[in-house]
């Protein structure tokens, strides 16, 4: 098991901006959990994502946590150049698998996004880092409907051929279910047998943890999650967070899978996150008060 | 798939009492969903559970929905007599699998609870109904810790031998995980090969839907759920509901399992429930606004 904490990027991106010091507090709390990979920010337009406008300043502080492996999300060549200039080596590059989402999100087609992979891979590699291609709307697109499995398999193969070192599959709108996870990952595994694969689920419709289990059963161990389930729309708390790190840790540890993560410390980290954003987080486990507090009677 | 709506009993039991008319509105909404089994109330002490003090009055109204199969929960012989006197035929009798929970919840040991099965079975059978034994704290007890699988298997067998027609396994404090579900249900199935089995999960730690899938894969099709995920403590919304009917329906239909339930109608029922209780419900799918509303971007 190889969890990645994504609260500082995917969790915060729609929140009102919080001070840099609050992000450093969150990193201190995350570092104490045993999670070793952190998606720390994205290098995108500060006007589009004001909550992450301090990407350079945050990147400058990361030497404080030598045990953590940080990655940053980029949406194109410009962001990748900013990221490596700021000292980031491991980059995540988002490719929307549907033209509808790609055009809405990044004003380019999927093919145009793929065409940038070699340049971004070179930037990462020249900095001593790796490039992870994140295939967004890997199961469903809010504009174009279902994403064909064959389209994802083709995209995955092309991204790898063009220089991506790893792949991640994003259930961007939180619609997939375990059977579809199994199918897609199995097909990708055949096409890209030697590439590390990861998954990024949202719990929008409640199936997030079931999808994590399906991914594990398919041999995938790189899982994105955020402490407290931070993410989604802050004006509808609970509706659409990332899967919660503590719920993944609970599920896996209770299932006999060693995560290397301290559940109590993740709950402490979620409390730090909740104070930082100033509103309730959606994680059921966090809101229930921890793994052992009795609840329910029937 | 054979869903049972339990919001009117397990969902409401800790809420402030709502008017009888509001319960009838909920039943109208549930009847429109396609769910055909409803746990409608419990016949327990009105002082202990004021929200269900109108059990007799509610039972008197159930002839309005001839297509629904109603059951009522009882905690002992007295409640069973009240239930059949009120016209209920199908009874659910709760047996706490741990002495700690049994003593705290019903002031008797597990064995004392089991001893009442024949009398309660006779009351149900003489009324033309069936008796379902609900084994509470089937996986974990807040007082006694883990419940041994062998203890549940033994209890299940004894309950059946004493007259129970069906069994249901309650994850009372919402702690179990899919692997434990698979193990327990497999063991019970061996011991009671001809008995219908059901499951009752809470989503307290986020694993509820994953457990539903595990139960289905073990051949169990009787699943308890509540519209909107109503249940648990109303003062910590979201922390500990039942699994949400709409999330189960979404998961199963998207997985290719026919539920016979109309997801849109379940969401309408959840809205009726939310208005009746006057606070937000925990279901992620409900709060996201339905199955198709786009959410999330990363």
Coordinates of C-alpha atoms in Angstrom, one line a residue:
Chain A
X1 CA 0.0 0.0 0.0
X2 CA 1.3 3.3 -1.1
X3 CA -1.1 6.1 -0.2
X4 CA -0.7 9.6 -1.5
X5 CA -2.2 12.5 0.4
X6 CA -3.8 14.9 -2.0
X7 CA -5.6 17.3 0.3
X8 CA -3.2 20.2 -0.2
X9 CA -3.9 20.1 -4.0
X10 CA -7.2 18.5 -4.9
X11 CA -8.6 19.1 -1.4
X12 CA -7.8 22.8 -1.2
X13 CA -8.2 23.9 -4.8
X14 CA -11.8 25.0 -4.5
X15 CA -11.5 26.3 -1.0
X16 CA -11.0 30.0 0.0
X17 CA -7.2 30.5 0.1
X18 CA -5.6 29.7 3.4
X19 CA -2.3 31.1 4.7
X20 CA 0.9 29.4 3.7
X21 CA 1.6 28.8 7.4
X22 CA -1.6 26.7 7.6
X23 CA -0.4 24.6 4.7
X24 CA 2.9 24.0 6.6
X25 CA 0.9 23.0 9.7
X26 CA -1.0 20.5 7.5
X27 CA 2.3 19.1 6.1
X28 CA 3.7 18.7 9.6
X29 CA 0.6 16.7 10.6
X30 CA 0.7 14.6 7.4
X31 CA 4.4 13.9 7.9
X32 CA 3.5 12.4 11.3
X33 CA 1.0 9.9 9.8
X34 CA 3.4 7.6 8.0
X35 CA 2.0 8.6 4.5
X36 CA 5.1 9.2 2.4
X37 CA 3.8 10.7 -0.8
X38 CA 2.2 14.1 -1.0
X39 CA 0.6 15.9 -3.9
X40 CA 1.5 19.3 -2.6
X41 CA 0.1 21.9 -5.0
X42 CA -0.5 22.6 -8.6
X43 CA 1.2 25.1 -10.9
X44 CA -1.8 26.5 -12.7
X45 CA -3.2 30.0 -13.2
X46 CA -3.5 31.8 -9.9
X47 CA -6.5 33.6 -11.2
X48 CA -8.2 30.2 -11.9
X49 CA -7.2 28.6 -8.7
X50 CA -6.4 31.3 -6.1
X51 CA -6.1 28.7 -3.3
X52 CA -3.0 27.4 -4.9
X53 CA -1.5 30.7 -6.0
X54 CA 1.3 30.3 -3.4
X55 CA 2.8 27.2 -5.2
X56 CA 6.3 28.7 -5.5
X57 CA 6.3 29.8 -1.9
X58 CA 5.1 26.4 -0.7
X59 CA 7.6 24.6 -2.9
X60 CA 10.4 26.6 -1.3
X61 CA 9.5 25.2 2.1
X62 CA 9.5 21.5 1.2
X63 CA 13.1 20.8 2.4
X64 CA 11.7 20.7 5.9
X65 CA 10.3 17.2 5.3
X66 CA 13.1 15.1 3.8
X67 CA 11.1 11.9 4.3
X68 CA 8.2 12.9 2.1
X69 CA 8.1 12.5 -1.6
X70 CA 6.3 15.5 -3.1
X71 CA 4.7 15.9 -6.5
X72 CA 3.0 18.8 -8.1
X73 CA 0.2 18.9 -10.7
X74 CA 0.7 20.8 -13.9
X75 CA -1.8 21.4 -16.7
X76 CA 0.7 22.2 -19.5
X77 CA 4.3 23.1 -20.5
X78 CA 4.1 26.5 -18.8
X79 CA 3.1 25.1 -15.4
X80 CA 5.7 22.4 -15.8
X81 CA 8.4 25.0 -16.3
X82 CA 7.2 26.9 -13.3
X83 CA 7.2 23.7 -11.2
X84 CA 10.8 22.7 -12.0
X85 CA 12.0 26.3 -11.6
X86 CA 10.5 26.1 -8.1
X87 CA 12.4 23.0 -7.4
X88 CA 9.8 20.3 -8.0
X89 CA 11.0 17.2 -9.7
X90 CA 8.1 14.8 -9.8
X91 CA 5.3 16.1 -11.9
X92 CA 1.7 15.1 -12.5
X93 CA 0.3 16.1 -15.8
X94 CA -3.4 16.0 -16.3
X95 CA -4.8 14.7 -19.6
X96 CA -8.6 14.8 -19.8
X97 CA -9.7 11.7 -21.6
X98 CA -12.7 13.3 -23.2
X99 CA -12.6 16.2 -25.6
X100 CA -15.5 17.8 -23.8
X101 CA -13.8 17.8 -20.4
X102 CA -10.4 18.7 -21.9
X103 CA -11.8 21.7 -23.8
X104 CA -13.8 22.9 -20.8
X105 CA -11.0 22.4 -18.3
X106 CA -8.0 23.3 -20.4
X107 CA -9.2 24.7 -23.7
X108 CA -7.6 22.0 -25.8
X109 CA -8.5 18.6 -27.1
X110 CA -7.3 15.4 -25.6
X111 CA -4.9 14.9 -28.5
X112 CA -3.4 18.4 -28.0
X113 CA -2.9 17.5 -24.3
X114 CA -1.2 14.3 -25.2
X115 CA 1.1 16.1 -27.6
X116 CA 2.7 18.0 -24.7
X117 CA 3.8 14.8 -22.9
X118 CA 7.3 14.6 -24.4
X119 CA 8.2 18.2 -23.4
X120 CA 6.8 17.8 -19.9
X121 CA 8.5 14.5 -19.4
X122 CA 11.8 16.0 -20.5
X123 CA 11.3 18.8 -17.9
X124 CA 10.7 16.3 -15.2
X125 CA 13.5 13.9 -16.2
X126 CA 16.0 16.8 -16.6
X127 CA 15.2 17.7 -13.0
X128 CA 15.8 14.2 -11.8
X129 CA 12.1 13.5 -11.4
X130 CA 9.4 11.4 -12.9
X131 CA 6.3 12.2 -14.9
X132 CA 3.0 10.8 -13.9
X133 CA 0.2 11.1 -16.4
X134 CA -3.2 11.5 -14.8
X135 CA -6.0 10.5 -17.0
X136 CA -9.0 12.5 -15.9
X137 CA -12.6 11.5 -16.5
X138 CA -11.3 8.0 -16.9
X139 CA -14.7 6.4 -16.4
X140 CA -17.3 9.2 -17.0
X141 CA -17.2 12.7 -18.3
X142 CA -19.8 15.3 -17.2
X143 CA -20.0 16.5 -20.8
X144 CA -19.4 13.5 -23.0
X145 CA -20.9 10.7 -20.9
X146 CA -19.1 7.3 -20.6
X147 CA -15.5 7.2 -21.5
X148 CA -14.8 4.1 -23.6
X149 CA -12.3 1.7 -22.0
X150 CA -10.5 1.4 -25.3
X151 CA -10.0 5.2 -25.3
X152 CA -8.3 5.0 -21.9
X153 CA -6.2 2.1 -22.9
X154 CA -5.0 3.9 -26.0
X155 CA -4.3 7.1 -24.1
X156 CA -2.4 5.2 -21.4
X157 CA -0.2 3.5 -24.0
X158 CA 0.4 6.8 -25.9
X159 CA 1.3 8.7 -22.7
X160 CA 3.8 6.0 -21.7
X161 CA 5.3 5.8 -25.2
X162 CA 5.7 9.6 -25.1
X163 CA 7.6 9.6 -21.8
X164 CA 5.2 9.2 -18.9
X165 CA 6.7 7.0 -16.1
X166 CA 3.5 6.3 -14.2
X167 CA -0.2 6.5 -14.8
X168 CA -3.1 7.5 -12.6
X169 CA -6.8 7.1 -13.4
X170 CA -9.1 9.8 -12.1
X171 CA -12.8 9.1 -11.3
X172 CA -13.2 12.9 -11.7
X173 CA -16.9 13.1 -11.0
X174 CA -17.1 10.2 -8.6
X175 CA -19.3 8.0 -10.7
X176 CA -17.5 4.7 -11.1
X177 CA -18.2 1.4 -9.4
X178 CA -15.9 -1.5 -8.5
X179 CA -16.7 -3.7 -11.6
X180 CA -15.8 -0.9 -13.9
X181 CA -12.6 -0.3 -11.9
X182 CA -11.7 -3.9 -12.3
X183 CA -12.4 -3.9 -16.0
X184 CA -10.4 -0.7 -16.8
X185 CA -7.4 -1.5 -14.7
X186 CA -7.2 -5.0 -16.1
X187 CA -7.3 -3.7 -19.6
X188 CA -4.7 -1.1 -18.9
X189 CA -2.4 -3.6 -17.2
X190 CA -2.4 -5.7 -20.3
X191 CA -1.5 -2.8 -22.5
X192 CA 1.1 -1.3 -20.1
X193 CA 2.5 -4.3 -18.1
X194 CA 5.5 -2.5 -16.7
X195 CA 4.1 0.8 -15.7
X196 CA 3.1 1.7 -12.2
X197 CA -0.6 2.5 -12.0
X198 CA -2.5 4.5 -9.4
X199 CA -6.1 5.5 -8.8
X200 CA -7.8 8.7 -7.7
X201 CA -11.4 8.2 -6.6
X202 CA -14.0 10.6 -5.2
X203 CA -16.7 9.5 -2.9
X204 CA -19.4 11.6 -4.5
X205 CA -21.9 8.7 -4.7
X206 CA -20.6 6.6 -1.8
X207 CA -18.7 3.9 -3.7
X208 CA -15.2 5.3 -3.2
X209 CA -14.0 2.7 -0.7
X210 CA -15.5 -0.2 -2.6
X211 CA -13.6 1.1 -5.6
X212 CA -10.3 1.2 -3.6
X213 CA -10.8 -2.5 -2.8
X214 CA -11.4 -3.3 -6.4
X215 CA -8.2 -1.5 -7.4
X216 CA -6.3 -3.4 -4.7
X217 CA -7.6 -6.7 -5.9
X218 CA -6.5 -5.7 -9.4
X219 CA -3.0 -5.3 -8.0
X220 CA -3.0 -1.5 -7.8
X221 CA -1.4 -0.1 -4.6
X222 CA -1.0 3.6 -5.4
X223 CA -4.1 5.2 -3.9
X224 CA -4.9 8.9 -3.7
X225 CA -6.8 10.2 -0.6
X226 CA -7.1 13.2 1.6
X227 CA -7.2 13.5 5.4
X228 CA -10.8 14.1 6.4
X229 CA -12.0 13.6 2.8
X230 CA -11.3 17.3 2.0
X231 CA -12.3 18.2 -1.5
X232 CA -15.2 19.0 -3.7
X233 CA -17.4 21.9 -3.2
X234 CA -17.0 23.7 0.1
X235 CA -20.5 25.0 -0.2
X236 CA -22.0 21.5 -0.1
X237 CA -19.9 19.9 2.6
X238 CA -19.9 16.1 2.4
X239 CA -21.2 16.0 -1.1
X240 CA -18.1 15.3 -3.0
X241 CA -14.8 14.9 -1.2
X242 CA -11.9 12.8 -2.1
X243 CA -11.9 9.5 -0.4
X244 CA -10.8 10.0 3.2
X245 CA -7.3 8.8 4.1
X246 CA -8.4 7.6 7.5
X247 CA -11.3 5.6 6.0
X248 CA -8.9 3.9 3.5
X249 CA -6.4 3.2 6.3
X250 CA -9.2 1.8 8.5
X251 CA -10.6 -0.4 5.8
X252 CA -7.2 -1.8 4.8
X253 CA -5.8 -2.3 8.2
X254 CA -9.0 -4.1 9.3
X255 CA -8.7 -6.1 6.1
X256 CA -5.2 -7.3 7.0
X257 CA -3.3 -5.0 4.7
X258 CA -0.4 -3.1 6.2
X259 CA -0.5 0.6 5.2
X260 CA 2.4 1.8 7.3
X261 CA 0.1 4.7 8.4
X262 CA -1.0 5.5 11.9
X263 CA -4.8 5.9 11.9
X264 CA -4.8 8.1 15.0
X265 CA -2.3 10.5 13.4
X266 CA -4.4 10.7 10.3
X267 CA -7.4 11.8 12.4
X268 CA -5.2 14.4 14.1
X269 CA -4.2 15.6 10.6
X270 CA -7.8 15.8 9.6
X271 CA -8.5 17.9 12.6
X272 CA -5.7 20.3 11.5
X273 CA -7.2 20.4 8.1
X274 CA -10.7 21.1 9.5
X275 CA -9.3 24.0 11.5
X276 CA -7.5 25.4 8.5
X277 CA -10.5 25.4 6.2
X278 CA -13.0 26.4 8.8
X279 CA -15.8 24.0 8.0
X280 CA -16.8 20.4 8.6
X281 CA -15.1 17.7 6.6
X282 CA -17.1 14.9 5.0
X283 CA -15.3 11.8 6.3
X284 CA -17.7 9.6 8.2
X285 CA -14.9 8.1 10.3
X286 CA -13.6 11.5 11.3
X287 CA -17.0 12.7 12.2
X288 CA -17.7 9.6 14.2
X289 CA -14.8 10.5 16.4
X290 CA -12.4 7.8 15.5
X291 CA -12.3 4.1 14.9
X292 CA -13.3 3.0 18.4
X293 CA -16.1 5.3 19.5
X294 CA -19.3 3.3 19.7
X295 CA -22.1 4.6 17.6
X296 CA -25.5 3.2 16.5
X297 CA -27.6 0.7 18.3
X298 CA -29.7 -1.2 15.8
Chain B
X1 CA -31.7 -7.8 -4.8
X2 CA -34.2 -7.3 -2.1
X3 CA -33.8 -4.0 -0.3
X4 CA -35.5 -3.2 2.9
X5 CA -36.1 0.4 3.9
X6 CA -35.4 0.8 7.6
X7 CA -35.5 4.6 7.9
X8 CA -38.8 4.6 9.7
X9 CA -37.4 2.4 12.5
X10 CA -33.6 2.5 12.7
X11 CA -33.5 5.9 11.0
X12 CA -36.0 7.7 13.2
X13 CA -35.4 6.0 16.5
X14 CA -32.9 8.6 17.8
X15 CA -34.6 11.6 16.2
X16 CA -37.0 13.9 17.9
X17 CA -40.5 12.5 17.4
X18 CA -42.1 13.5 14.2
X19 CA -45.9 13.5 13.6
X20 CA -47.7 10.4 12.4
X21 CA -48.7 12.2 9.2
X22 CA -45.0 12.8 8.4
X23 CA -44.4 9.1 8.6
X24 CA -47.3 8.4 6.3
X25 CA -45.8 10.9 3.8
X26 CA -42.5 9.0 4.0
X27 CA -44.3 5.7 3.4
X28 CA -46.0 7.2 0.3
X29 CA -42.6 8.2 -1.0
X30 CA -41.0 4.9 -0.2
X31 CA -43.9 3.0 -1.9
X32 CA -43.2 4.9 -5.1
X33 CA -39.6 3.8 -5.2
X34 CA -40.1 0.1 -5.9
X35 CA -38.7 -1.0 -2.6
X36 CA -41.1 -3.6 -1.3
X37 CA -40.0 -4.4 2.2
X38 CA -40.2 -1.8 5.0
X39 CA -39.2 -2.0 8.6
X40 CA -41.8 0.3 9.8
X41 CA -41.4 0.7 13.5
X42 CA -40.5 -1.0 16.7
X43 CA -42.7 -2.1 19.6
X44 CA -40.4 -1.0 22.5
X45 CA -40.8 1.2 25.5
X46 CA -42.2 4.6 24.5
X47 CA -40.1 6.1 27.3
X48 CA -36.9 4.6 25.9
X49 CA -37.7 5.4 22.2
X50 CA -40.2 8.3 22.1
X51 CA -39.8 8.7 18.4
X52 CA -41.5 5.3 17.9
X53 CA -44.2 5.7 20.6
X54 CA -46.9 5.8 17.9
X55 CA -46.2 2.2 16.8
X56 CA -49.9 1.1 17.2
X57 CA -51.2 4.2 15.4
X58 CA -48.8 3.7 12.5
X59 CA -49.6 0.0 12.3
X60 CA -53.2 0.8 12.0
X61 CA -52.5 2.8 8.8
X62 CA -50.5 0.2 6.9
X63 CA -53.4 -1.2 4.9
X64 CA -53.0 1.8 2.6
X65 CA -50.0 0.2 1.0
X66 CA -51.0 -3.3 0.0
X67 CA -47.9 -3.8 -2.2
X68 CA -45.5 -3.3 0.7
X69 CA -44.4 -6.0 3.1
X70 CA -44.0 -4.5 6.6
X71 CA -42.1 -5.8 9.5
X72 CA -41.7 -4.5 13.0
X73 CA -38.9 -4.8 15.5
X74 CA -39.5 -6.2 18.9
X75 CA -37.1 -6.6 21.9
X76 CA -39.0 -9.3 23.8
X77 CA -42.2 -11.1 24.4
X78 CA -44.2 -8.1 25.5
X79 CA -43.3 -6.1 22.4
X80 CA -44.2 -9.1 20.2
X81 CA -47.6 -9.3 21.9
X82 CA -48.1 -5.6 21.3
X83 CA -47.0 -6.0 17.6
X84 CA -49.3 -8.8 16.7
X85 CA -52.2 -7.2 18.6
X86 CA -51.6 -4.1 16.4
X87 CA -51.9 -6.3 13.3
X88 CA -48.2 -6.9 12.5
X89 CA -47.4 -10.4 11.3
X90 CA -43.7 -10.3 10.4
X91 CA -41.6 -9.7 13.4
X92 CA -37.9 -8.9 13.8
X93 CA -36.5 -10.0 17.1
X94 CA -33.1 -8.5 18.2
X95 CA -30.6 -10.8 19.9
X96 CA -27.4 -9.0 21.0
X97 CA -24.6 -11.4 20.3
X98 CA -22.5 -10.2 23.2
X99 CA -23.6 -10.2 26.8
X100 CA -22.1 -6.7 27.2
X101 CA -24.4 -5.2 24.6
X102 CA -27.3 -7.4 25.5
X103 CA -27.2 -6.3 29.1
X104 CA -26.7 -2.7 28.3
X105 CA -29.4 -2.6 25.6
X106 CA -32.0 -5.0 27.0
X107 CA -30.9 -5.9 30.6
X108 CA -30.5 -9.6 29.9
X109 CA -27.8 -11.9 28.7
X110 CA -27.6 -13.3 25.2
X111 CA -28.8 -16.7 26.4
X112 CA -31.8 -15.1 28.1
X113 CA -32.6 -13.3 24.8
X114 CA -32.3 -16.6 22.9
X115 CA -34.7 -18.3 25.3
X116 CA -37.6 -16.1 24.2
X117 CA -37.3 -17.1 20.5
X118 CA -39.9 -19.9 20.7
X119 CA -42.6 -17.7 22.2
X120 CA -42.0 -14.9 19.8
X121 CA -41.8 -17.2 16.8
X122 CA -45.2 -18.7 17.9
X123 CA -46.7 -15.2 18.1
X124 CA -45.5 -14.4 14.6
X125 CA -46.5 -17.8 13.2
X126 CA -50.0 -17.7 14.8
X127 CA -50.5 -14.4 13.1
X128 CA -49.5 -15.8 9.7
X129 CA -46.2 -14.1 9.8
X130 CA -42.5 -14.9 9.9
X131 CA -39.9 -14.3 12.5
X132 CA -36.6 -12.8 11.6
X133 CA -33.8 -13.0 14.2
X134 CA -31.5 -10.0 14.1
X135 CA -28.1 -10.8 15.6
X136 CA -26.8 -7.4 16.7
X137 CA -23.1 -6.7 17.2
X138 CA -22.5 -9.5 14.9
X139 CA -18.9 -8.3 14.2
X140 CA -18.0 -6.0 17.0
X141 CA -19.4 -4.9 20.3
X142 CA -18.7 -1.5 21.9
X143 CA -18.4 -3.2 25.3
X144 CA -16.9 -6.7 24.6
X145 CA -14.8 -6.1 21.6
X146 CA -14.7 -8.5 18.7
X147 CA -17.5 -11.0 18.4
X148 CA -16.2 -14.5 17.7
X149 CA -17.5 -15.9 14.4
X150 CA -18.1 -19.2 16.1
X151 CA -20.4 -17.4 18.6
X152 CA -22.5 -15.9 15.8
X153 CA -22.7 -19.3 13.9
X154 CA -23.8 -20.9 17.1
X155 CA -26.4 -18.2 17.8
X156 CA -27.7 -18.4 14.3
X157 CA -28.2 -22.1 14.5
X158 CA -29.9 -21.9 17.8
X159 CA -32.2 -19.1 16.7
X160 CA -33.3 -21.2 13.7
X161 CA -33.7 -24.3 15.7
X162 CA -36.0 -22.4 18.1
X163 CA -38.2 -21.1 15.4
X164 CA -36.7 -18.2 13.6
X165 CA -37.5 -18.2 9.9
X166 CA -34.8 -15.8 8.7
X167 CA -31.6 -14.3 10.0
X168 CA -30.1 -10.8 9.8
X169 CA -26.6 -9.8 10.8
X170 CA -26.2 -6.3 12.3
X171 CA -23.0 -4.4 12.1
X172 CA -24.4 -2.3 14.9
X173 CA -21.5 0.1 15.4
X174 CA -20.4 0.2 11.8
X175 CA -17.0 -1.4 12.2
X176 CA -16.8 -4.3 9.9
X177 CA -15.0 -4.6 6.6
X178 CA -15.7 -6.8 3.5
X179 CA -13.4 -9.6 4.3
X180 CA -15.0 -10.1 7.7
X181 CA -18.4 -10.0 6.1
X182 CA -17.4 -12.7 3.6
X183 CA -16.0 -14.9 6.4
X184 CA -19.0 -14.6 8.7
X185 CA -21.6 -15.1 6.0
X186 CA -19.8 -18.1 4.6
X187 CA -19.6 -19.7 7.9
X188 CA -23.3 -19.0 8.7
X189 CA -24.3 -20.3 5.3
X190 CA -22.6 -23.6 6.0
X191 CA -24.4 -23.9 9.4
X192 CA -27.8 -22.8 8.1
X193 CA -27.9 -23.7 4.4
X194 CA -31.7 -23.3 4.0
X195 CA -32.3 -20.1 5.9
X196 CA -32.7 -16.7 4.2
X197 CA -29.9 -14.3 5.4
X198 CA -29.9 -10.6 5.4
X199 CA -27.4 -7.9 6.4
X200 CA -27.7 -4.6 8.2
X201 CA -24.7 -2.3 7.8
X202 CA -23.9 1.2 9.1
X203 CA -21.6 3.5 7.2
X204 CA -20.0 4.9 10.3
X205 CA -16.4 4.3 9.0
X206 CA -17.2 4.6 5.3
X207 CA -17.0 0.9 4.4
X208 CA -20.8 0.3 4.3
X209 CA -21.1 0.0 0.5
X210 CA -18.0 -2.2 0.2
X211 CA -19.6 -4.5 2.7
X212 CA -22.8 -4.6 0.7
X213 CA -20.8 -5.8 -2.3
X214 CA -19.1 -8.5 -0.2
X215 CA -22.5 -9.7 1.1
X216 CA -23.9 -9.9 -2.5
X217 CA -20.8 -11.8 -3.6
X218 CA -21.6 -14.2 -0.7
X219 CA -25.0 -14.7 -2.2
X220 CA -26.9 -12.5 0.3
X221 CA -29.6 -10.4 -1.4
X222 CA -31.5 -9.0 1.6
X223 CA -30.0 -5.7 2.4
X224 CA -31.2 -3.0 4.9
X225 CA -30.8 0.6 4.0
X226 CA -32.5 4.0 4.6
X227 CA -33.4 6.7 2.2
X228 CA -30.8 9.5 2.6
X229 CA -28.8 7.4 5.0
X230 CA -31.0 8.5 7.9
X231 CA -29.9 7.1 11.2
X232 CA -27.3 7.4 13.9
X233 CA -27.0 10.5 16.1
X234 CA -28.9 13.5 14.8
X235 CA -26.5 15.8 16.6
X236 CA -23.6 14.6 14.5
X237 CA -25.1 14.5 11.0
X238 CA -23.2 12.3 8.6
X239 CA -21.3 10.5 11.3
X240 CA -23.2 7.3 11.5
X241 CA -26.2 6.7 9.3
X242 CA -27.5 3.6 7.9
X243 CA -26.2 2.9 4.4
X244 CA -28.2 5.0 2.1
X245 CA -30.8 3.3 -0.1
X246 CA -29.9 5.5 -3.1
X247 CA -26.2 4.8 -2.8
X248 CA -26.9 1.0 -2.7
X249 CA -29.2 1.3 -5.7
X250 CA -26.7 3.4 -7.6
X251 CA -23.8 1.0 -6.9
X252 CA -25.8 -2.1 -7.8
X253 CA -27.5 -0.7 -10.9
X254 CA -24.2 0.6 -12.2
X255 CA -22.7 -2.8 -11.4
X256 CA -25.4 -4.5 -13.6
X257 CA -27.5 -5.8 -10.8
X258 CA -31.3 -5.2 -11.2
X259 CA -32.7 -3.7 -8.0
X260 CA -36.2 -3.1 -9.2
X261 CA -35.9 0.3 -7.5
X262 CA -36.2 3.8 -9.2
X263 CA -33.2 5.8 -8.1
X264 CA -34.9 9.1 -8.8
X265 CA -37.8 8.1 -6.6
X266 CA -35.5 7.2 -3.8
X267 CA -33.9 10.6 -4.0
X268 CA -37.4 12.1 -3.8
X269 CA -38.1 9.9 -0.8
X270 CA -34.9 11.1 0.8
X271 CA -36.0 14.7 0.3
X272 CA -39.3 13.9 2.1
X273 CA -37.3 12.3 4.9
X274 CA -35.0 15.3 5.2
X275 CA -38.0 17.7 5.4
X276 CA -39.6 15.5 8.1
X277 CA -36.6 15.4 10.4
X278 CA -35.5 19.0 9.7
X279 CA -31.8 18.4 9.3
X280 CA -29.3 17.4 6.6
X281 CA -29.0 13.7 5.8
X282 CA -25.6 12.0 5.4
X283 CA -25.9 10.3 2.0
X284 CA -23.2 11.6 -0.3
X285 CA -25.3 10.8 -3.4
X286 CA -28.3 12.7 -2.1
X287 CA -26.1 15.7 -1.1
X288 CA -24.4 15.7 -4.5
X289 CA -27.8 16.3 -6.0
X290 CA -28.4 13.0 -7.7
X291 CA -26.6 10.5 -9.9
X292 CA -25.9 12.8 -12.9
X293 CA -24.9 16.1 -11.5
X294 CA -21.3 16.8 -12.3
X295 CA -19.0 17.4 -9.4
X296 CA -15.3 17.6 -8.8
X297 CA -12.7 18.5 -11.3
X298 CA -9.4 16.8 -10.4

